[in-house]
Amino acid sequence: MNDMPAKLLSPRDLAKLLQVSMLSVTSWRRVDSRRPAHAPRVGPEWIRVGNKIRYDPRDIEQWLADKRSASSSGRAQTVSEAGRTEQQPAA
């Protein structure tokens, strides 16, 4: 299994990395777990390990790249504290 990440991140690690609140990280996960299959993800993919939630750094990188692509297409995406993705027109 050479594809294993060096270290999975905790929700607190993710919040610190992205400089957002723990409430944001938690709400992204809750919104994503209830979203329809066709709807875009609000937050990065997550993994449940026992009773812990962890994030693979590769999934975080991909999520950020996807958000960058959406922003450069003229439809900037922001994620509110409540976890809702909001489309904003390009400036």
Short mmCIF file of N, CA, C and O in Angstrom, two decimals:
data_model
loop_
_atom_site.label_atom_id
_atom_site.label_comp_id
_atom_site.label_asym_id
_atom_site.label_seq_id
_atom_site.Cartn_x
_atom_site.Cartn_y
_atom_site.Cartn_z
N MET A 1 0.83 -1.18 0.00
CA MET A 1 0.00 0.00 0.00
C MET A 1 0.87 1.25 0.00
O MET A 1 1.04 1.89 1.01
N ASN A 2 1.43 1.60 -1.11
CA ASN A 2 2.30 2.76 -1.22
C ASN A 2 1.54 4.06 -1.35
O ASN A 2 2.13 5.13 -1.37
N ASP A 3 0.21 3.99 -1.49
CA ASP A 3 -0.59 5.19 -1.67
C ASP A 3 -1.02 5.83 -0.36
O ASP A 3 -1.77 6.79 -0.35
N MET A 4 -0.57 5.28 0.75
CA MET A 4 -0.97 5.83 2.04
C MET A 4 -0.35 7.21 2.24
O MET A 4 0.83 7.41 1.97
N PRO A 5 -1.17 8.18 2.71
CA PRO A 5 -0.61 9.50 2.98
C PRO A 5 0.32 9.44 4.19
O PRO A 5 0.21 8.53 5.01
N ALA A 6 1.22 10.38 4.26
CA ALA A 6 2.15 10.43 5.38
C ALA A 6 1.39 10.61 6.69
O ALA A 6 1.70 9.99 7.69
N LYS A 7 0.36 11.46 6.68
CA LYS A 7 -0.40 11.72 7.89
C LYS A 7 -1.80 12.19 7.53
O LYS A 7 -1.97 13.09 6.71
N LEU A 8 -2.79 11.56 8.13
CA LEU A 8 -4.16 12.04 7.98
C LEU A 8 -4.37 13.19 8.94
O LEU A 8 -3.82 13.21 10.04
N LEU A 9 -5.14 14.17 8.52
CA LEU A 9 -5.37 15.36 9.34
C LEU A 9 -6.68 15.26 10.10
O LEU A 9 -7.67 14.74 9.59
N SER A 10 -6.68 15.78 11.30
CA SER A 10 -7.91 15.86 12.10
C SER A 10 -8.71 17.08 11.64
O SER A 10 -8.18 17.96 10.95
N PRO A 11 -9.98 17.17 12.03
CA PRO A 11 -10.75 18.37 11.71
C PRO A 11 -10.07 19.64 12.24
O PRO A 11 -10.06 20.68 11.57
N ARG A 12 -9.47 19.55 13.41
CA ARG A 12 -8.76 20.72 13.97
C ARG A 12 -7.56 21.10 13.11
O ARG A 12 -7.31 22.28 12.85
N ASP A 13 -6.83 20.09 12.63
CA ASP A 13 -5.70 20.34 11.72
C ASP A 13 -6.17 21.04 10.45
O ASP A 13 -5.54 21.98 9.97
N LEU A 14 -7.30 20.57 9.91
CA LEU A 14 -7.84 21.16 8.69
C LEU A 14 -8.26 22.61 8.92
O LEU A 14 -7.94 23.49 8.11
N ALA A 15 -8.93 22.86 10.03
CA ALA A 15 -9.35 24.23 10.35
C ALA A 15 -8.13 25.15 10.46
O ALA A 15 -8.13 26.26 9.92
N LYS A 16 -7.11 24.67 11.11
CA LYS A 16 -5.90 25.47 11.27
C LYS A 16 -5.22 25.71 9.92
O LYS A 16 -4.80 26.82 9.61
N LEU A 17 -5.13 24.66 9.10
CA LEU A 17 -4.51 24.76 7.79
C LEU A 17 -5.22 25.79 6.90
O LEU A 17 -4.59 26.61 6.23
N LEU A 18 -6.56 25.76 6.90
CA LEU A 18 -7.35 26.65 6.05
C LEU A 18 -7.68 27.98 6.71
O LEU A 18 -8.30 28.84 6.09
N GLN A 19 -7.32 28.11 7.98
CA GLN A 19 -7.59 29.33 8.75
C GLN A 19 -9.10 29.64 8.79
O GLN A 19 -9.54 30.74 8.51
N VAL A 20 -9.85 28.58 9.12
CA VAL A 20 -11.30 28.71 9.30
C VAL A 20 -11.65 28.14 10.66
O VAL A 20 -10.83 27.50 11.31
N SER A 21 -12.88 28.36 11.07
CA SER A 21 -13.31 27.86 12.38
C SER A 21 -13.61 26.36 12.33
O SER A 21 -13.89 25.80 11.27
N MET A 22 -13.58 25.74 13.49
CA MET A 22 -13.98 24.34 13.60
C MET A 22 -15.45 24.19 13.21
O MET A 22 -15.86 23.18 12.65
N LEU A 23 -16.26 25.20 13.50
CA LEU A 23 -17.67 25.18 13.12
C LEU A 23 -17.81 25.05 11.61
O LEU A 23 -18.66 24.29 11.12
N SER A 24 -16.98 25.75 10.85
CA SER A 24 -17.03 25.64 9.39
C SER A 24 -16.73 24.22 8.93
O SER A 24 -17.46 23.66 8.13
N VAL A 25 -15.66 23.65 9.45
CA VAL A 25 -15.26 22.30 9.05
C VAL A 25 -16.37 21.30 9.39
O VAL A 25 -16.73 20.46 8.56
N THR A 26 -16.93 21.41 10.57
CA THR A 26 -18.00 20.51 11.00
C THR A 26 -19.24 20.69 10.12
O THR A 26 -19.85 19.72 9.69
N SER A 27 -19.60 21.93 9.83
CA SER A 27 -20.81 22.17 9.03
C SER A 27 -20.62 21.70 7.59
O SER A 27 -21.55 21.18 6.98
N TRP A 28 -19.42 21.84 7.02
CA TRP A 28 -19.16 21.33 5.66
C TRP A 28 -19.44 19.83 5.62
O TRP A 28 -20.08 19.34 4.71
N ARG A 29 -18.95 19.13 6.63
CA ARG A 29 -19.12 17.67 6.67
C ARG A 29 -20.60 17.31 6.81
O ARG A 29 -21.10 16.41 6.14
N ARG A 30 -21.32 18.03 7.65
CA ARG A 30 -22.74 17.74 7.86
C ARG A 30 -23.55 18.03 6.60
O ARG A 30 -24.42 17.26 6.23
N VAL A 31 -23.27 19.14 5.94
CA VAL A 31 -23.97 19.48 4.71
C VAL A 31 -23.69 18.44 3.64
O VAL A 31 -24.59 17.97 2.95
N ASP A 32 -22.43 18.04 3.49
CA ASP A 32 -22.05 17.06 2.47
C ASP A 32 -22.69 15.70 2.72
O ASP A 32 -23.03 14.99 1.76
N SER A 33 -22.88 15.32 3.97
CA SER A 33 -23.45 14.00 4.24
C SER A 33 -24.94 13.96 3.89
O SER A 33 -25.49 12.88 3.71
N ARG A 34 -25.59 15.13 3.74
CA ARG A 34 -27.02 15.18 3.40
C ARG A 34 -27.28 15.65 1.98
O ARG A 34 -28.42 15.73 1.56
N ARG A 35 -26.24 15.97 1.22
CA ARG A 35 -26.43 16.55 -0.11
C ARG A 35 -26.88 15.49 -1.11
O ARG A 35 -26.52 14.32 -0.98
N PRO A 36 -27.66 15.89 -2.13
CA PRO A 36 -28.01 14.96 -3.20
C PRO A 36 -26.74 14.56 -3.97
O PRO A 36 -25.77 15.31 -4.01
N ALA A 37 -26.76 13.39 -4.57
CA ALA A 37 -25.59 12.87 -5.27
C ALA A 37 -25.09 13.80 -6.37
O ALA A 37 -23.89 13.88 -6.62
N HIS A 38 -25.99 14.53 -7.02
CA HIS A 38 -25.60 15.40 -8.13
C HIS A 38 -25.08 16.76 -7.69
O HIS A 38 -24.53 17.50 -8.48
N ALA A 39 -25.24 17.08 -6.43
CA ALA A 39 -24.83 18.40 -5.92
C ALA A 39 -23.33 18.42 -5.66
O ALA A 39 -22.74 17.40 -5.28
N PRO A 40 -22.68 19.57 -5.88
CA PRO A 40 -21.24 19.66 -5.61
C PRO A 40 -20.95 19.56 -4.11
O PRO A 40 -21.78 19.94 -3.28
N ARG A 41 -19.78 19.06 -3.79
CA ARG A 41 -19.36 18.98 -2.38
C ARG A 41 -19.11 20.38 -1.84
O ARG A 41 -18.64 21.25 -2.55
N VAL A 42 -19.39 20.55 -0.57
CA VAL A 42 -19.11 21.82 0.10
C VAL A 42 -17.70 21.77 0.68
O VAL A 42 -16.94 22.72 0.57
N GLY A 43 -17.34 20.67 1.30
CA GLY A 43 -16.02 20.53 1.92
C GLY A 43 -15.25 19.37 1.30
O GLY A 43 -15.76 18.67 0.43
N PRO A 44 -14.02 19.16 1.76
CA PRO A 44 -13.21 18.06 1.22
C PRO A 44 -13.74 16.69 1.68
O PRO A 44 -14.45 16.60 2.68
N GLU A 45 -13.38 15.66 0.93
CA GLU A 45 -13.72 14.29 1.32
C GLU A 45 -13.16 14.02 2.72
O GLU A 45 -12.11 14.54 3.08
N TRP A 46 -13.85 13.19 3.48
CA TRP A 46 -13.37 12.83 4.81
C TRP A 46 -13.48 11.33 5.00
O TRP A 46 -14.17 10.64 4.26
N ILE A 47 -12.75 10.84 5.99
CA ILE A 47 -12.67 9.41 6.28
C ILE A 47 -13.02 9.21 7.75
O ILE A 47 -12.53 9.96 8.61
N ARG A 48 -13.84 8.21 8.03
CA ARG A 48 -14.11 7.86 9.43
C ARG A 48 -13.18 6.70 9.80
O ARG A 48 -13.17 5.66 9.13
N VAL A 49 -12.39 6.91 10.84
CA VAL A 49 -11.48 5.87 11.34
C VAL A 49 -11.90 5.61 12.79
O VAL A 49 -11.63 6.42 13.67
N GLY A 50 -12.62 4.52 12.99
CA GLY A 50 -13.21 4.27 14.31
C GLY A 50 -14.24 5.34 14.58
O GLY A 50 -15.15 5.55 13.78
N ASN A 51 -14.07 6.07 15.66
CA ASN A 51 -14.99 7.17 15.96
C ASN A 51 -14.38 8.53 15.63
O ASN A 51 -14.90 9.56 16.04
N LYS A 52 -13.28 8.54 14.90
CA LYS A 52 -12.59 9.77 14.55
C LYS A 52 -12.83 10.13 13.08
O LYS A 52 -12.97 9.26 12.23
N ILE A 53 -12.83 11.42 12.78
CA ILE A 53 -12.92 11.92 11.42
C ILE A 53 -11.52 12.36 11.02
O ILE A 53 -10.84 13.06 11.78
N ARG A 54 -11.08 11.96 9.83
CA ARG A 54 -9.77 12.33 9.33
C ARG A 54 -9.86 12.77 7.88
O ARG A 54 -10.78 12.39 7.15
N TYR A 55 -8.90 13.57 7.46
CA TYR A 55 -8.83 14.10 6.10
C TYR A 55 -7.50 13.72 5.49
O TYR A 55 -6.45 13.90 6.11
N ASP A 56 -7.55 13.21 4.26
CA ASP A 56 -6.35 12.88 3.51
C ASP A 56 -5.86 14.18 2.86
O ASP A 56 -6.64 14.86 2.18
N PRO A 57 -4.61 14.56 3.06
CA PRO A 57 -4.10 15.80 2.46
C PRO A 57 -4.29 15.86 0.94
O PRO A 57 -4.51 16.92 0.38
N ARG A 58 -4.26 14.71 0.27
CA ARG A 58 -4.47 14.69 -1.19
C ARG A 58 -5.90 15.11 -1.53
O ARG A 58 -6.13 15.80 -2.53
N ASP A 59 -6.88 14.70 -0.70
CA ASP A 59 -8.27 15.11 -0.94
C ASP A 59 -8.44 16.61 -0.71
O ASP A 59 -9.20 17.27 -1.42
N ILE A 60 -7.73 17.14 0.26
CA ILE A 60 -7.79 18.58 0.53
C ILE A 60 -7.21 19.35 -0.66
O ILE A 60 -7.80 20.33 -1.13
N GLU A 61 -6.07 18.89 -1.16
CA GLU A 61 -5.45 19.54 -2.33
C GLU A 61 -6.39 19.51 -3.53
O GLU A 61 -6.53 20.51 -4.24
N GLN A 62 -7.05 18.38 -3.76
CA GLN A 62 -7.97 18.26 -4.89
C GLN A 62 -9.17 19.19 -4.72
O GLN A 62 -9.60 19.86 -5.65
N TRP A 63 -9.70 19.24 -3.51
CA TRP A 63 -10.85 20.11 -3.21
C TRP A 63 -10.48 21.57 -3.46
O TRP A 63 -11.24 22.31 -4.08
N LEU A 64 -9.31 21.97 -3.01
CA LEU A 64 -8.86 23.35 -3.24
C LEU A 64 -8.65 23.62 -4.72
O LEU A 64 -9.01 24.70 -5.22
N ALA A 65 -8.09 22.66 -5.45
CA ALA A 65 -7.89 22.82 -6.90
C ALA A 65 -9.24 22.96 -7.60
O ALA A 65 -9.39 23.79 -8.51
N ASP A 66 -10.23 22.17 -7.19
CA ASP A 66 -11.57 22.27 -7.78
C ASP A 66 -12.18 23.64 -7.50
O ASP A 66 -12.84 24.21 -8.37
N LYS A 67 -11.97 24.17 -6.32
CA LYS A 67 -12.51 25.49 -5.98
C LYS A 67 -11.79 26.56 -6.80
O LYS A 67 -12.41 27.52 -7.23
N ARG A 68 -10.50 26.38 -7.02
CA ARG A 68 -9.73 27.34 -7.83
C ARG A 68 -10.27 27.34 -9.26
O ARG A 68 -10.44 28.38 -9.87
N SER A 69 -10.55 26.16 -9.81
CA SER A 69 -11.09 26.05 -11.16
C SER A 69 -12.43 26.75 -11.27
O SER A 69 -12.69 27.45 -12.24
N ALA A 70 -13.29 26.58 -10.29
CA ALA A 70 -14.60 27.23 -10.30
C ALA A 70 -14.43 28.74 -10.24
O ALA A 70 -15.15 29.48 -10.90
N SER A 71 -13.47 29.20 -9.47
CA SER A 71 -13.23 30.65 -9.35
C SER A 71 -12.71 31.23 -10.65
O SER A 71 -13.11 32.31 -11.06
N SER A 72 -11.83 30.51 -11.33
CA SER A 72 -11.23 31.05 -12.55
C SER A 72 -12.18 30.96 -13.75
O SER A 72 -11.95 31.56 -14.77
N SER A 73 -13.28 30.22 -13.59
CA SER A 73 -14.24 30.11 -14.69
C SER A 73 -15.20 31.29 -14.72
O SER A 73 -16.11 31.33 -15.53
N GLY A 74 -15.01 32.25 -13.82
CA GLY A 74 -15.87 33.43 -13.79
C GLY A 74 -17.00 33.31 -12.79
O GLY A 74 -17.79 34.22 -12.63
N ARG A 75 -17.08 32.17 -12.12
CA ARG A 75 -18.12 31.98 -11.11
C ARG A 75 -17.42 31.66 -9.79
O ARG A 75 -17.21 30.51 -9.47
N ALA A 76 -17.03 32.67 -9.07
CA ALA A 76 -16.32 32.46 -7.82
C ALA A 76 -17.22 31.74 -6.83
O ALA A 76 -18.39 32.05 -6.71
N GLN A 77 -16.66 30.75 -6.16
CA GLN A 77 -17.41 30.01 -5.16
C GLN A 77 -16.86 30.36 -3.80
O GLN A 77 -15.66 30.37 -3.58
N THR A 78 -17.76 30.66 -2.89
CA THR A 78 -17.34 30.86 -1.51
C THR A 78 -18.12 29.89 -0.65
O THR A 78 -19.22 29.48 -1.00
N VAL A 79 -17.55 29.51 0.46
CA VAL A 79 -18.23 28.64 1.40
C VAL A 79 -18.47 29.43 2.65
O VAL A 79 -17.54 29.93 3.28
N SER A 80 -19.73 29.59 3.00
CA SER A 80 -20.08 30.39 4.17
C SER A 80 -19.80 29.60 5.44
O SER A 80 -19.56 28.40 5.41
N GLU A 81 -19.84 30.28 6.56
CA GLU A 81 -19.64 29.63 7.85
C GLU A 81 -20.67 28.52 8.06
O GLU A 81 -20.40 27.55 8.71
N ALA A 82 -21.87 28.68 7.50
CA ALA A 82 -22.91 27.68 7.67
C ALA A 82 -22.73 26.50 6.74
O ALA A 82 -23.48 25.55 6.77
N GLY A 83 -21.71 26.57 5.85
CA GLY A 83 -21.44 25.46 4.97
C GLY A 83 -22.15 25.51 3.64
O GLY A 83 -22.10 24.58 2.87
N ARG A 84 -22.83 26.61 3.35
CA ARG A 84 -23.52 26.74 2.07
C ARG A 84 -22.57 27.29 1.03
O ARG A 84 -21.85 28.25 1.27
N THR A 85 -22.56 26.67 -0.15
CA THR A 85 -21.75 27.18 -1.26
C THR A 85 -22.56 28.24 -1.95
O THR A 85 -23.72 28.07 -2.26
N GLU A 86 -21.93 29.39 -2.17
CA GLU A 86 -22.61 30.51 -2.80
C GLU A 86 -21.87 30.93 -4.05
O GLU A 86 -20.66 31.06 -4.03
N GLN A 87 -22.59 31.07 -5.15
CA GLN A 87 -21.99 31.53 -6.40
C GLN A 87 -21.94 33.04 -6.39
O GLN A 87 -22.89 33.70 -6.02
N GLN A 88 -20.82 33.60 -6.79
CA GLN A 88 -20.68 35.05 -6.88
C GLN A 88 -20.18 35.41 -8.27
O GLN A 88 -19.30 34.73 -8.79
N PRO A 89 -20.73 36.44 -8.87
CA PRO A 89 -20.26 36.84 -10.20
C PRO A 89 -18.81 37.31 -10.13
O PRO A 89 -18.35 37.82 -9.12
N ALA A 90 -18.09 37.10 -11.23
CA ALA A 90 -16.70 37.55 -11.29
C ALA A 90 -16.65 39.07 -11.26
O ALA A 90 -17.52 39.73 -11.81
N ALA A 91 -15.64 39.58 -10.61
CA ALA A 91 -15.53 41.05 -10.49
C ALA A 91 -14.98 41.66 -11.74
O ALA A 91 -14.34 41.12 -12.54
#
